[in-house]
Coordinates of C-alpha atoms in Angstrom, one line a residue:
M1 CA 2.4 17.1 28.2
S2 CA 2.7 14.6 25.0
L3 CA 0.0 14.6 22.2
K4 CA -0.6 10.9 23.4
D5 CA -1.5 12.4 26.9
K6 CA -3.5 15.1 25.7
L7 CA -5.8 12.7 23.6
H8 CA -6.1 10.6 26.3
N9 CA -7.0 13.3 28.9
L10 CA -9.6 14.5 26.2
K11 CA -11.0 10.9 25.9
E12 CA -11.6 10.7 29.5
K13 CA -13.0 14.2 29.9
Y14 CA -15.7 13.7 27.1
K15 CA -16.1 10.0 27.8
G16 CA -19.8 9.3 27.3
K17 CA -20.6 12.4 25.6
K18 CA -21.3 13.1 21.9
M19 CA -17.6 14.0 20.9
A20 CA -16.3 10.9 22.5
P21 CA -16.1 8.7 19.4
A22 CA -14.2 11.6 17.5
F23 CA -11.4 11.7 20.1
N24 CA -11.3 8.0 20.3
A25 CA -10.8 7.8 16.5
L26 CA -7.9 10.3 16.5
H27 CA -6.3 8.6 19.4
T28 CA -6.7 5.2 17.9
F29 CA -5.5 6.3 14.5
L30 CA -2.3 7.8 16.0
Y31 CA -1.6 5.1 18.4
L32 CA -1.8 1.3 19.2
P33 CA -5.0 0.6 20.9
N34 CA -5.3 -1.4 24.2
E35 CA -7.9 -3.8 22.9
T36 CA -8.7 -5.7 19.7
T37 CA -12.0 -5.6 17.8
H38 CA -14.7 -7.8 19.6
N39 CA -17.3 -8.1 16.5
G40 CA -18.2 -7.7 12.9
T41 CA -17.8 -10.4 10.4
H42 CA -14.3 -9.5 9.6
V43 CA -13.0 -10.7 12.8
K44 CA -10.9 -13.6 12.0
A45 CA -7.9 -12.9 14.6
A46 CA -6.4 -11.2 17.2
D47 CA -5.3 -8.2 15.0
D48 CA -6.9 -5.1 15.5
L49 CA -8.8 -3.7 12.6
K50 CA -6.5 -0.4 12.1
R51 CA -3.5 -3.3 11.7
T52 CA -5.6 -5.1 9.2
M53 CA -6.5 -2.1 7.3
N54 CA -2.9 -0.6 7.2
T55 CA -1.8 -3.8 5.7
V56 CA -3.9 -3.5 2.8
I57 CA -3.2 0.2 2.3
L58 CA 0.7 -0.8 2.3
A59 CA -0.3 -3.3 -0.5
L60 CA -2.1 -0.3 -2.4
V61 CA 0.6 2.2 -2.0
P62 CA 2.6 0.9 -5.2
C63 CA -0.4 1.0 -7.3
L64 CA -0.8 4.8 -6.1
I65 CA 2.6 5.8 -7.0
F66 CA 3.0 4.0 -10.2
G67 CA -0.7 5.6 -11.0
I68 CA 0.9 9.2 -10.1
F69 CA 3.6 8.7 -12.5
N70 CA 1.6 6.9 -15.4
A71 CA -0.9 9.9 -15.2
G72 CA 1.7 12.3 -16.1
Y73 CA 3.2 9.7 -18.6
Q74 CA 0.1 9.1 -20.5
H75 CA -0.8 13.0 -20.4
Y76 CA 2.9 14.0 -21.9
L77 CA 2.9 10.9 -24.4
G78 CA -0.7 12.1 -25.7
L79 CA 0.7 15.5 -26.4
G80 CA 3.6 14.1 -28.1
E81 CA 5.9 15.8 -25.9
I82 CA 7.8 12.5 -25.1
E83 CA 8.6 9.1 -26.7
A84 CA 7.0 6.0 -25.5
S85 CA 8.9 4.4 -22.9
N86 CA 11.1 1.4 -23.2
G87 CA 9.7 -0.8 -21.0
F88 CA 9.0 -0.3 -17.1
L89 CA 12.3 1.4 -16.5
G90 CA 12.3 3.3 -19.6
S91 CA 13.7 6.8 -19.1
T92 CA 10.7 8.7 -20.2
F93 CA 8.3 7.0 -17.5
W94 CA 9.9 7.9 -14.1
T95 CA 10.7 11.7 -14.5
F96 CA 10.0 14.5 -12.4
D97 CA 7.7 16.0 -14.8
N98 CA 5.3 13.0 -14.9
L99 CA 5.6 13.0 -11.0
I100 CA 4.6 16.7 -10.7
H101 CA 1.7 16.5 -13.3
G102 CA 0.4 13.0 -11.6
A103 CA 0.6 14.3 -8.1
W104 CA -1.4 17.3 -9.1
K105 CA -4.0 15.4 -10.7
V106 CA -4.3 12.2 -8.2
L107 CA -3.5 13.8 -4.7
P108 CA -6.6 16.1 -4.9
L109 CA -8.5 12.8 -5.6
V110 CA -7.0 11.0 -2.5
I111 CA -7.6 14.0 -0.2
V112 CA -11.2 14.2 -1.3
S113 CA -11.9 10.7 -0.8
Y114 CA -10.3 10.6 2.7
G115 CA -11.7 14.0 3.8
V116 CA -15.4 13.3 2.7
G117 CA -15.5 9.8 3.6
L118 CA -14.0 10.4 6.9
A119 CA -16.2 13.4 7.8
V120 CA -19.1 11.3 7.0
E121 CA -17.9 8.5 9.4
F122 CA -17.2 11.2 12.1
L123 CA -20.8 12.6 11.7
F124 CA -22.5 9.1 12.2
A125 CA -20.3 8.1 15.1
V126 CA -21.1 11.3 16.8
I127 CA -24.9 11.0 16.0
K128 CA -25.3 7.4 16.7
G129 CA -23.0 7.4 19.6
H130 CA -20.7 4.6 18.4
E131 CA -16.8 4.6 17.9
V132 CA -15.6 5.8 14.5
E133 CA -14.7 2.4 12.7
E134 CA -11.4 2.1 10.7
G135 CA -13.3 0.5 7.6
Y136 CA -13.1 3.5 5.5
L137 CA -9.0 3.5 5.9
V138 CA -8.7 1.0 2.9
T139 CA -11.9 2.5 1.0
G140 CA -10.5 5.9 0.9
M141 CA -7.4 4.5 -0.8
L142 CA -9.2 2.3 -3.3
V143 CA -11.6 5.0 -4.6
P144 CA -9.0 7.3 -6.1
L145 CA -7.4 4.3 -7.9
I146 CA -10.5 3.0 -9.6
V147 CA -11.6 6.2 -11.4
P148 CA -10.5 8.1 -14.4
V149 CA -7.8 10.7 -13.4
D150 CA -9.9 13.9 -14.5
I151 CA -13.1 13.1 -12.6
P152 CA -14.3 16.4 -11.0
L153 CA -13.8 16.5 -7.5
W154 CA -17.7 17.5 -6.7
M155 CA -18.8 14.3 -8.4
L156 CA -16.3 12.6 -6.4
S157 CA -17.4 14.2 -3.2
V158 CA -21.2 13.2 -3.9
A159 CA -20.3 9.6 -4.7
V160 CA -18.3 9.2 -1.7
I161 CA -21.1 10.5 0.6
F162 CA -23.5 8.2 -1.3
G163 CA -21.2 5.1 -0.9
V164 CA -20.4 5.6 2.8
V165 CA -24.3 6.3 3.8
I166 CA -25.8 4.0 1.4
G167 CA -23.1 1.3 1.1
K168 CA -22.2 1.0 4.8
E169 CA -23.7 3.1 7.3
V170 CA -27.4 2.1 6.8
F171 CA -26.4 -1.4 7.3
G172 CA -24.9 -0.8 10.6
G173 CA -21.2 0.4 9.6
T174 CA -18.0 -1.6 9.2
G175 CA -18.2 -5.5 9.3
M176 CA -22.2 -5.3 8.7
N177 CA -22.4 -3.8 5.0
I178 CA -23.6 -6.3 2.3
L179 CA -21.8 -4.5 -0.6
N180 CA -18.1 -3.2 -1.1
P181 CA -18.4 0.4 -0.6
A182 CA -15.8 1.3 -2.9
L183 CA -17.4 -0.5 -5.6
T184 CA -20.9 1.2 -4.4
I185 CA -19.0 4.6 -5.2
R186 CA -17.9 3.4 -8.5
A187 CA -21.2 2.3 -9.5
F188 CA -22.9 5.6 -8.2
L189 CA -20.4 7.2 -10.7
F190 CA -21.0 5.0 -13.5
F191 CA -24.9 5.4 -13.7
A192 CA -24.9 9.0 -12.5
Y193 CA -22.1 10.2 -14.5
P194 CA -21.6 7.9 -17.3
T195 CA -19.5 10.4 -19.6
W196 CA -17.0 10.9 -17.0
M197 CA -16.4 7.1 -16.6
S198 CA -16.5 5.5 -20.0
G199 CA -15.6 6.5 -23.3
D200 CA -12.1 7.6 -25.3
K201 CA -11.4 10.8 -23.5
V202 CA -11.6 10.3 -19.7
W203 CA -8.5 8.1 -19.2
V204 CA -5.8 10.5 -20.1
S205 CA -5.4 13.6 -18.0
E206 CA -6.7 16.8 -19.9
A207 CA -8.2 14.9 -22.8
V208 CA -11.7 16.0 -21.9
E209 CA -10.7 19.5 -21.2
R210 CA -8.7 19.9 -24.7
D211 CA -11.7 18.2 -26.5
Q212 CA -13.8 21.2 -25.0
L213 CA -11.2 23.9 -26.1
I214 CA -11.3 22.3 -29.7
A215 CA -15.2 22.3 -29.6
A216 CA -14.9 26.0 -28.7
G217 CA -12.9 26.9 -31.6
Q218 CA -9.4 27.1 -30.2
N219 CA -6.5 25.6 -32.1
V220 CA -5.1 22.9 -29.7
D221 CA -4.0 19.4 -30.1
A222 CA -6.5 16.6 -29.1
I223 CA -5.4 13.8 -26.7
S224 CA -6.8 10.4 -27.3
G225 CA -7.5 8.5 -24.3
E226 CA -8.9 5.1 -25.4
T227 CA -8.0 2.2 -23.4
V228 CA -7.0 -1.0 -24.6
L229 CA -10.6 -2.6 -23.9
G230 CA -12.1 0.3 -25.8
Y231 CA -10.0 -0.4 -28.9
Y232 CA -10.8 -4.1 -28.8
A233 CA -14.4 -3.4 -28.2
K234 CA -14.6 -1.7 -31.4
A235 CA -11.9 -3.8 -33.1
G236 CA -13.2 -4.3 -36.5
Q237 CA -14.5 -0.7 -37.1
E238 CA -12.7 1.8 -39.4
L239 CA -10.4 4.3 -37.7
T240 CA -9.3 7.5 -39.3
I241 CA -5.8 8.9 -37.9
A242 CA -5.1 12.6 -38.7
G243 CA -1.9 12.7 -40.7
T244 CA 0.9 15.0 -38.9
N245 CA 1.9 18.2 -40.6
G246 CA -1.1 18.3 -43.1
G247 CA -0.1 14.7 -44.2
T248 CA -2.2 12.2 -45.6
D249 CA -4.7 10.6 -43.0
I250 CA -4.1 7.1 -42.2
V251 CA -6.9 4.6 -42.3
T252 CA -6.8 1.5 -40.1
T253 CA -9.2 -0.5 -37.7
Y254 CA -9.3 0.0 -33.8
G255 CA -8.0 -3.4 -33.4
D256 CA -5.0 -2.7 -35.6
R257 CA -4.6 0.6 -33.8
A258 CA -4.3 -1.1 -30.2
A259 CA -1.7 -3.5 -31.4
D260 CA 0.3 -0.8 -33.0
L261 CA 0.1 1.3 -29.7
Y262 CA 0.3 -1.3 -26.9
S263 CA 2.5 -4.2 -26.7
Y264 CA 1.8 -7.1 -24.3
S265 CA 4.7 -5.7 -22.2
D266 CA 3.1 -2.4 -21.7
M267 CA -0.3 -4.2 -20.7
F268 CA 1.6 -6.1 -18.2
W269 CA 3.8 -3.5 -16.8
G270 CA 0.9 -0.9 -16.8
L271 CA 2.1 1.9 -19.4
I272 CA -1.4 2.3 -20.8
P273 CA -4.4 4.4 -20.2
G274 CA -7.0 3.4 -17.6
S275 CA -8.1 4.0 -14.1
I276 CA -5.4 5.5 -12.0
G277 CA -4.3 2.3 -9.9
E278 CA -5.4 -0.4 -12.1
T279 CA -3.1 -0.5 -15.2
S280 CA 0.0 -2.1 -13.6
K281 CA -0.3 -5.9 -13.3
F282 CA 3.0 -6.3 -12.1
L283 CA 2.4 -4.5 -9.1
I284 CA -1.0 -5.7 -8.5
I285 CA 0.3 -9.5 -8.4
F286 CA 3.0 -8.1 -6.1
G287 CA 0.3 -6.7 -3.9
A288 CA -1.5 -10.1 -4.0
L289 CA 1.6 -12.0 -2.6
F290 CA 1.9 -9.4 0.1
L291 CA -1.7 -10.1 1.1
I292 CA -1.5 -13.7 0.9
F293 CA 1.9 -13.7 2.7
T294 CA 0.4 -11.5 5.6
K295 CA -2.9 -13.9 5.5
I296 CA -5.0 -10.7 5.0
G297 CA -6.4 -11.5 1.5
S298 CA -7.8 -14.8 0.6
W299 CA -5.8 -16.7 -2.0
R300 CA -8.6 -19.0 -2.8
I301 CA -10.7 -16.2 -4.2
M302 CA -8.0 -14.5 -5.9
L303 CA -7.0 -17.8 -7.9
S304 CA -10.9 -18.9 -8.6
T305 CA -11.4 -15.3 -9.8
V306 CA -8.6 -15.8 -12.2
I307 CA -9.8 -19.3 -13.3
G308 CA -13.2 -18.3 -13.8
A309 CA -12.0 -15.4 -16.2
L310 CA -9.6 -17.9 -18.1
V311 CA -12.6 -20.6 -18.5
M312 CA -15.0 -17.8 -19.9
G313 CA -12.2 -16.5 -22.0
L314 CA -11.6 -20.0 -23.4
I315 CA -15.3 -20.7 -24.2
F316 CA -15.6 -17.2 -26.2
N317 CA -12.3 -18.2 -28.1
G318 CA -13.9 -21.6 -28.8
V319 CA -17.2 -19.6 -30.1
V320 CA -14.9 -17.7 -32.4
D321 CA -12.8 -20.9 -33.5
A322 CA -16.1 -22.8 -34.4
G323 CA -17.1 -20.1 -36.9
I324 CA -20.2 -19.1 -34.5
I325 CA -19.5 -15.6 -34.4
G326 CA -18.1 -13.7 -37.5
E327 CA -15.9 -10.7 -38.0
S328 CA -19.1 -8.4 -38.5
S329 CA -20.4 -9.1 -35.3
K330 CA -19.9 -6.4 -32.6
F331 CA -19.0 -9.0 -30.2
Y332 CA -16.3 -10.6 -32.4
G333 CA -13.3 -8.2 -31.3
L334 CA -13.4 -8.8 -27.6
M335 CA -14.2 -12.5 -28.0
S336 CA -11.3 -13.2 -30.4
V337 CA -9.0 -11.8 -27.6
P338 CA -6.8 -14.4 -26.6
F339 CA -8.4 -16.1 -23.2
W340 CA -5.2 -15.2 -21.0
Q341 CA -5.0 -11.6 -22.4
H342 CA -8.2 -10.7 -20.6
L343 CA -6.0 -10.9 -17.4
I344 CA -3.6 -8.2 -18.8
I345 CA -6.1 -5.7 -19.9
G346 CA -8.9 -4.0 -17.9
S347 CA -9.1 -4.1 -14.2
I348 CA -9.9 -8.0 -13.5
L349 CA -6.8 -8.6 -11.6
F350 CA -7.3 -5.6 -9.5
G351 CA -10.7 -6.5 -8.5
A352 CA -9.6 -10.1 -7.7
V353 CA -7.1 -8.8 -5.5
Y354 CA -8.3 -5.9 -3.8
M355 CA -12.2 -5.9 -4.2
A356 CA -13.3 -9.7 -4.5
T357 CA -11.6 -10.3 -1.1
D358 CA -13.2 -7.9 1.0
P359 CA -13.5 -9.9 4.0
V360 CA -16.7 -8.3 4.9
T361 CA -18.6 -8.9 1.6
A362 CA -17.3 -12.1 0.4
S363 CA -18.2 -15.8 0.9
Q364 CA -16.8 -16.9 4.4
T365 CA -16.4 -20.6 3.9
N366 CA -13.4 -22.2 1.9
K367 CA -15.7 -24.0 -0.8
G368 CA -17.8 -20.7 -0.9
K369 CA -14.7 -18.7 -1.7
W370 CA -13.9 -21.1 -4.8
I371 CA -17.5 -20.7 -6.0
Y372 CA -17.6 -16.9 -5.2
G373 CA -14.5 -16.1 -7.0
F374 CA -14.9 -18.2 -9.9
L375 CA -18.4 -16.7 -10.7
I376 CA -16.7 -13.2 -10.4
G377 CA -14.1 -14.3 -13.0
F378 CA -16.8 -15.8 -15.1
I379 CA -19.4 -12.9 -15.2
S380 CA -16.8 -10.2 -15.4
I381 CA -15.6 -11.4 -19.0
M382 CA -19.1 -12.1 -20.0
I383 CA -20.0 -8.4 -19.1
R384 CA -16.7 -7.3 -20.7
V385 CA -17.9 -9.0 -24.3
F386 CA -21.5 -8.4 -24.2
N387 CA -21.3 -4.6 -23.2
P388 CA -19.1 -3.0 -25.7
A389 CA -20.4 0.2 -24.6
Y390 CA -18.7 -0.1 -21.3
P391 CA -16.4 -3.0 -21.8
E392 CA -15.4 -3.5 -18.1
G393 CA -17.5 -5.5 -15.9
V394 CA -15.7 -6.4 -12.8
F395 CA -17.0 -4.2 -10.5
L396 CA -20.8 -5.0 -11.5
A397 CA -19.9 -8.7 -11.3
I398 CA -18.3 -8.3 -7.5
L399 CA -21.2 -6.2 -6.5
L400 CA -23.5 -8.9 -7.9
M401 CA -21.5 -11.8 -6.2
N402 CA -21.5 -9.6 -2.8
V403 CA -25.3 -10.2 -3.1
F404 CA -25.2 -13.9 -3.2
A405 CA -22.4 -14.5 -1.2
P406 CA -24.2 -15.3 2.1
T407 CA -26.6 -17.7 -0.2
I408 CA -23.3 -19.3 -1.1
D409 CA -22.2 -19.8 2.4
H410 CA -25.8 -21.1 3.4
Y411 CA -25.7 -23.9 0.7
V412 CA -22.2 -24.9 1.5
V413 CA -22.9 -25.2 5.3
Q414 CA -26.0 -26.8 4.4
S415 CA -24.2 -29.3 2.3
N416 CA -21.6 -30.1 4.9
V417 CA -24.3 -30.7 7.5
K418 CA -26.2 -33.2 5.4
K419 CA -22.7 -35.1 4.8
R420 CA -22.3 -35.0 8.5
M421 CA -25.6 -36.3 9.1
K422 CA -25.0 -39.1 6.5
R423 CA -21.6 -40.2 8.1
L424 CA -23.5 -40.2 11.7
K425 CA -26.2 -42.6 10.4
V426 CA -23.9 -45.0 9.0
K427 CA -21.8 -45.1 12.2
T428 CA -24.8 -45.4 14.2
A429 CA -26.8 -48.1 12.0

């Protein structure tokens, strides 16, 4: 008897009983179901939910693979054991050593994310007596991509439980949640364990561990893990770099150091420290085109988010050019960043493509999508500039707009109703 037949027999045997959702979920995960999804705000076509989720996961796989290699690359680069890669296809990036180290660090995060998240889903399905929903398939992949590489697994487990329960199950499950579950998990980590989500040590593998060893008196080299955003947030401040082999220390600024370390090419291709899957803008754009082509992701939300970010960046550049803000201001560094450069540093593009377009929590009307996306981009850059302690605001901006998305749709619909009523009155007058 085949596995498919065995699962089918188990489904029939336990039909109407507590364990039925668990066997149904395994059967649906492995084989094409006989019926499509019937309810939930994410339903837009005849595609079943699993196919929709799988399409998003396919779009995320390149970011995951690149993130694995980049985790190893940044680690060995920080140790000084390799030279900086000469571009995206450089000989020191796509190496076996980088793959092994990165996989050793990243794959446990993926396993914990899926293991804990799906366990909570199965538990709720059995207790509440409903089917296991495939909504966590995408969330489970997003979570390891939006966290630092060295985040402790137990912290991630606690955050996943919180995110699935509070971010989704209490609202009724997939299709009913108000907030994006993956961003709810990241927000929990940010507020509960801020030292593991920001700073200059968490973005490069084993930087925190070596810092602790040095504090304990061991003679090991430190690893700097400052992100490009972190450097720009402290652009005007003085930075002292220890000389090698007892040489003279170098005194510079954080802004100049960022320019020395990372070129625009590095920022675009993703050869920089950051959250595991968010650094390569090239692969994120590739994923965006795939989602638009398959009609899974909203191009209106993606484009309007980018426009909102560029407009806010232009406003800040105008403030600097007008002399309203001087170099002594703590906001000067990020305000003076060229407006277009905001798109290739930080996670604004990743948020625009994979988070803001969540079909459950985003605006549903076309005009609403433009407003919703624009405000996400606009607010993201505003938070980035005015919060130098944590210069990445896209996840807060998306969560905020998740809350206002129904209100935006309400007023868009009401506006359309009023316009049609006016046209009706004119015709009947």
